[in-house]
JSON list of C-alpha atoms in Angstrom, two decimals:
[
{"chain": "S", "resi": 1, "resn": "MET", "atom": "CA", "xyz": [101.21, 136.91, 70.60]},
{"chain": "S", "resi": 2, "resn": "LYS", "atom": "CA", "xyz": [98.08, 136.16, 72.32]},
{"chain": "S", "resi": 3, "resn": "THR", "atom": "CA", "xyz": [97.92, 133.21, 74.52]},
{"chain": "S", "resi": 4, "resn": "ARG", "atom": "CA", "xyz": [95.23, 131.19, 76.57]},
{"chain": "S", "resi": 5, "resn": "ILE", "atom": "CA", "xyz": [96.02, 128.94, 79.48]},
{"chain": "S", "resi": 6, "resn": "ARG", "atom": "CA", "xyz": [93.61, 126.91, 81.74]},
{"chain": "S", "resi": 7, "resn": "TYR", "atom": "CA", "xyz": [93.82, 126.21, 85.22]},
{"chain": "S", "resi": 8, "resn": "SER", "atom": "CA", "xyz": [91.59, 124.57, 87.65]},
{"chain": "S", "resi": 9, "resn": "VAL", "atom": "CA", "xyz": [91.25, 125.74, 91.18]},
{"chain": "S", "resi": 10, "resn": "SER", "atom": "CA", "xyz": [91.33, 122.56, 93.34]},
{"chain": "S", "resi": 11, "resn": "PRO", "atom": "CA", "xyz": [88.35, 122.77, 96.06]},
{"chain": "S", "resi": 12, "resn": "THR", "atom": "CA", "xyz": [90.86, 121.12, 98.41]},
{"chain": "S", "resi": 13, "resn": "HIS", "atom": "CA", "xyz": [93.53, 123.63, 97.85]},
{"chain": "S", "resi": 14, "resn": "PRO", "atom": "CA", "xyz": [95.17, 124.14, 101.35]},
{"chain": "S", "resi": 15, "resn": "ALA", "atom": "CA", "xyz": [94.72, 128.07, 101.07]},
{"chain": "S", "resi": 16, "resn": "PHE", "atom": "CA", "xyz": [90.76, 127.68, 101.35]},
{"chain": "S", "resi": 17, "resn": "ALA", "atom": "CA", "xyz": [91.30, 126.55, 105.03]},
{"chain": "S", "resi": 18, "resn": "GLY", "atom": "CA", "xyz": [91.88, 130.10, 106.13]},
{"chain": "S", "resi": 19, "resn": "HIS", "atom": "CA", "xyz": [91.07, 132.31, 103.29]},
{"chain": "S", "resi": 20, "resn": "PHE", "atom": "CA", "xyz": [88.13, 132.87, 104.29]},
{"chain": "S", "resi": 21, "resn": "PRO", "atom": "CA", "xyz": [86.25, 130.63, 106.66]},
{"chain": "S", "resi": 22, "resn": "GLY", "atom": "CA", "xyz": [82.78, 130.28, 105.59]},
{"chain": "S", "resi": 23, "resn": "ARG", "atom": "CA", "xyz": [83.29, 132.05, 102.24]},
{"chain": "S", "resi": 24, "resn": "PRO", "atom": "CA", "xyz": [86.66, 130.42, 100.64]},
{"chain": "S", "resi": 25, "resn": "MET", "atom": "CA", "xyz": [88.38, 132.22, 97.88]},
{"chain": "S", "resi": 26, "resn": "PHE", "atom": "CA", "xyz": [91.59, 131.65, 96.32]},
{"chain": "S", "resi": 27, "resn": "PRO", "atom": "CA", "xyz": [94.16, 134.33, 97.48]},
{"chain": "S", "resi": 28, "resn": "GLY", "atom": "CA", "xyz": [95.27, 136.95, 94.91]},
{"chain": "S", "resi": 29, "resn": "ALA", "atom": "CA", "xyz": [98.68, 136.41, 95.53]},
{"chain": "S", "resi": 30, "resn": "LEU", "atom": "CA", "xyz": [98.59, 132.72, 94.48]},
{"chain": "S", "resi": 31, "resn": "LEU", "atom": "CA", "xyz": [96.42, 133.68, 91.62]},
{"chain": "S", "resi": 32, "resn": "LEU", "atom": "CA", "xyz": [99.25, 136.03, 90.31]},
{"chain": "S", "resi": 33, "resn": "ASP", "atom": "CA", "xyz": [101.78, 133.38, 91.21]},
{"chain": "S", "resi": 34, "resn": "GLN", "atom": "CA", "xyz": [100.11, 130.65, 89.00]},
{"chain": "S", "resi": 35, "resn": "LEU", "atom": "CA", "xyz": [99.41, 133.18, 86.36]},
{"chain": "S", "resi": 36, "resn": "LEU", "atom": "CA", "xyz": [103.38, 133.84, 86.17]},
{"chain": "S", "resi": 37, "resn": "LEU", "atom": "CA", "xyz": [104.09, 130.29, 86.45]},
{"chain": "S", "resi": 38, "resn": "SER", "atom": "CA", "xyz": [101.88, 129.45, 83.41]},
{"chain": "S", "resi": 39, "resn": "ILE", "atom": "CA", "xyz": [103.14, 132.52, 81.24]},
{"chain": "S", "resi": 40, "resn": "ALA", "atom": "CA", "xyz": [106.87, 131.39, 81.95]},
{"chain": "S", "resi": 41, "resn": "LYS", "atom": "CA", "xyz": [106.03, 127.88, 80.98]},
{"chain": "S", "resi": 42, "resn": "VAL", "atom": "CA", "xyz": [104.54, 128.73, 77.58]},
{"chain": "S", "resi": 43, "resn": "SER", "atom": "CA", "xyz": [107.07, 131.39, 76.79]},
{"chain": "S", "resi": 44, "resn": "GLU", "atom": "CA", "xyz": [110.02, 129.50, 78.22]},
{"chain": "S", "resi": 45, "resn": "LEU", "atom": "CA", "xyz": [111.22, 132.79, 79.95]},
{"chain": "S", "resi": 46, "resn": "ASP", "atom": "CA", "xyz": [112.21, 133.28, 83.40]},
{"chain": "S", "resi": 47, "resn": "LEU", "atom": "CA", "xyz": [109.60, 135.68, 84.75]},
{"chain": "S", "resi": 48, "resn": "THR", "atom": "CA", "xyz": [111.37, 135.94, 88.32]},
{"chain": "S", "resi": 49, "resn": "THR", "atom": "CA", "xyz": [112.41, 139.40, 87.46]},
{"chain": "S", "resi": 50, "resn": "CYS", "atom": "CA", "xyz": [109.16, 140.77, 86.21]},
{"chain": "S", "resi": 51, "resn": "GLU", "atom": "CA", "xyz": [107.19, 143.40, 87.97]},
{"chain": "S", "resi": 52, "resn": "ILE", "atom": "CA", "xyz": [103.62, 144.05, 88.16]},
{"chain": "S", "resi": 53, "resn": "GLN", "atom": "CA", "xyz": [102.43, 147.28, 86.67]},
{"chain": "S", "resi": 54, "resn": "SER", "atom": "CA", "xyz": [99.08, 147.07, 87.43]},
{"chain": "S", "resi": 55, "resn": "VAL", "atom": "CA", "xyz": [96.40, 144.56, 88.66]},
{"chain": "S", "resi": 56, "resn": "LYS", "atom": "CA", "xyz": [92.71, 144.89, 89.38]},
{"chain": "S", "resi": 57, "resn": "PHE", "atom": "CA", "xyz": [90.87, 142.12, 91.15]},
{"chain": "S", "resi": 58, "resn": "LEU", "atom": "CA", "xyz": [87.30, 142.09, 89.99]},
{"chain": "S", "resi": 59, "resn": "SER", "atom": "CA", "xyz": [85.72, 138.97, 91.31]},
{"chain": "S", "resi": 60, "resn": "PRO", "atom": "CA", "xyz": [87.09, 136.26, 93.74]},
{"chain": "S", "resi": 61, "resn": "ALA", "atom": "CA", "xyz": [88.37, 132.98, 92.10]},
{"chain": "S", "resi": 62, "resn": "LEU", "atom": "CA", "xyz": [86.30, 130.11, 94.12]},
{"chain": "S", "resi": 63, "resn": "PRO", "atom": "CA", "xyz": [86.88, 126.53, 94.81]},
{"chain": "S", "resi": 64, "resn": "GLY", "atom": "CA", "xyz": [86.44, 124.33, 91.79]},
{"chain": "S", "resi": 65, "resn": "ASP", "atom": "CA", "xyz": [86.60, 127.36, 89.23]},
{"chain": "S", "resi": 66, "resn": "GLU", "atom": "CA", "xyz": [87.97, 126.74, 85.71]},
{"chain": "S", "resi": 67, "resn": "LEU", "atom": "CA", "xyz": [90.31, 129.70, 85.17]},
{"chain": "S", "resi": 68, "resn": "GLU", "atom": "CA", "xyz": [91.40, 130.99, 81.64]},
{"chain": "S", "resi": 69, "resn": "PHE", "atom": "CA", "xyz": [94.57, 133.14, 81.76]},
{"chain": "S", "resi": 70, "resn": "ARG", "atom": "CA", "xyz": [94.87, 135.02, 78.73]},
{"chain": "S", "resi": 71, "resn": "HIS", "atom": "CA", "xyz": [97.91, 137.30, 78.07]},
{"chain": "S", "resi": 72, "resn": "GLU", "atom": "CA", "xyz": [99.47, 139.17, 75.26]},
{"chain": "S", "resi": 73, "resn": "TRP", "atom": "CA", "xyz": [102.95, 140.69, 74.78]},
{"chain": "S", "resi": 74, "resn": "LEU", "atom": "CA", "xyz": [102.88, 144.23, 73.47]},
{"chain": "S", "resi": 75, "resn": "ALA", "atom": "CA", "xyz": [105.44, 145.93, 71.38]},
{"chain": "S", "resi": 76, "resn": "ASP", "atom": "CA", "xyz": [106.84, 147.89, 74.26]},
{"chain": "S", "resi": 77, "resn": "GLY", "atom": "CA", "xyz": [107.57, 144.64, 76.21]},
{"chain": "S", "resi": 78, "resn": "VAL", "atom": "CA", "xyz": [104.55, 144.78, 78.39]},
{"chain": "S", "resi": 79, "resn": "ILE", "atom": "CA", "xyz": [102.49, 141.74, 79.12]},
{"chain": "S", "resi": 80, "resn": "ARG", "atom": "CA", "xyz": [98.74, 142.35, 79.42]},
{"chain": "S", "resi": 81, "resn": "PHE", "atom": "CA", "xyz": [96.85, 139.75, 81.16]},
{"chain": "S", "resi": 82, "resn": "GLU", "atom": "CA", "xyz": [93.17, 138.74, 81.98]},
{"chain": "S", "resi": 83, "resn": "VAL", "atom": "CA", "xyz": [91.84, 136.00, 84.33]},
{"chain": "S", "resi": 84, "resn": "SER", "atom": "CA", "xyz": [88.23, 134.80, 84.06]},
{"chain": "S", "resi": 85, "resn": "ALA", "atom": "CA", "xyz": [86.00, 131.82, 84.97]},
{"chain": "S", "resi": 86, "resn": "GLY", "atom": "CA", "xyz": [83.51, 131.76, 82.33]},
{"chain": "S", "resi": 87, "resn": "SER", "atom": "CA", "xyz": [82.06, 134.89, 81.62]},
{"chain": "S", "resi": 88, "resn": "ARG", "atom": "CA", "xyz": [82.96, 136.22, 85.08]},
{"chain": "S", "resi": 89, "resn": "LYS", "atom": "CA", "xyz": [86.09, 138.44, 85.11]},
{"chain": "S", "resi": 90, "resn": "ILE", "atom": "CA", "xyz": [88.54, 137.60, 87.88]},
{"chain": "S", "resi": 91, "resn": "ALA", "atom": "CA", "xyz": [91.61, 139.92, 87.38]},
{"chain": "S", "resi": 92, "resn": "ALA", "atom": "CA", "xyz": [93.12, 142.08, 84.72]},
{"chain": "S", "resi": 93, "resn": "GLY", "atom": "CA", "xyz": [96.53, 144.03, 84.48]},
{"chain": "S", "resi": 94, "resn": "SER", "atom": "CA", "xyz": [99.98, 144.30, 83.19]},
{"chain": "S", "resi": 95, "resn": "LEU", "atom": "CA", "xyz": [103.45, 143.04, 83.87]},
{"chain": "S", "resi": 96, "resn": "ARG", "atom": "CA", "xyz": [106.88, 144.15, 82.46]},
{"chain": "S", "resi": 97, "resn": "LEU", "atom": "CA", "xyz": [110.13, 142.33, 82.60]},
{"chain": "S", "resi": 98, "resn": "VAL", "atom": "CA", "xyz": [112.98, 144.29, 84.43]},
{"chain": "S", "resi": 99, "resn": "VAL", "atom": "CA", "xyz": [116.16, 144.10, 82.62]},
{"chain": "S", "resi": 100, "resn": "GLN", "atom": "CA", "xyz": [119.09, 143.75, 85.16]}
]
């Protein structure tokens, strides 16, 4: 299943105060957290036990960016994702649910 989710990066987000002065960008950890929350919401799964297999940050997410999170569940249980702002690719990678 391929899914698209929109997320607006608020220009007043508190992370911009220190990340980075003079050239604010949304921290990668917060970007991944929002991605996981969005996937969990639409899939109704608990993704707290997922592990990131790979992630590549390609461009910074900036204040006011309208992000699109796209993800796809593959047959082997891997979730492949991409994050973009318009035609600019922000990040791409894959996740896997860890069975306990």
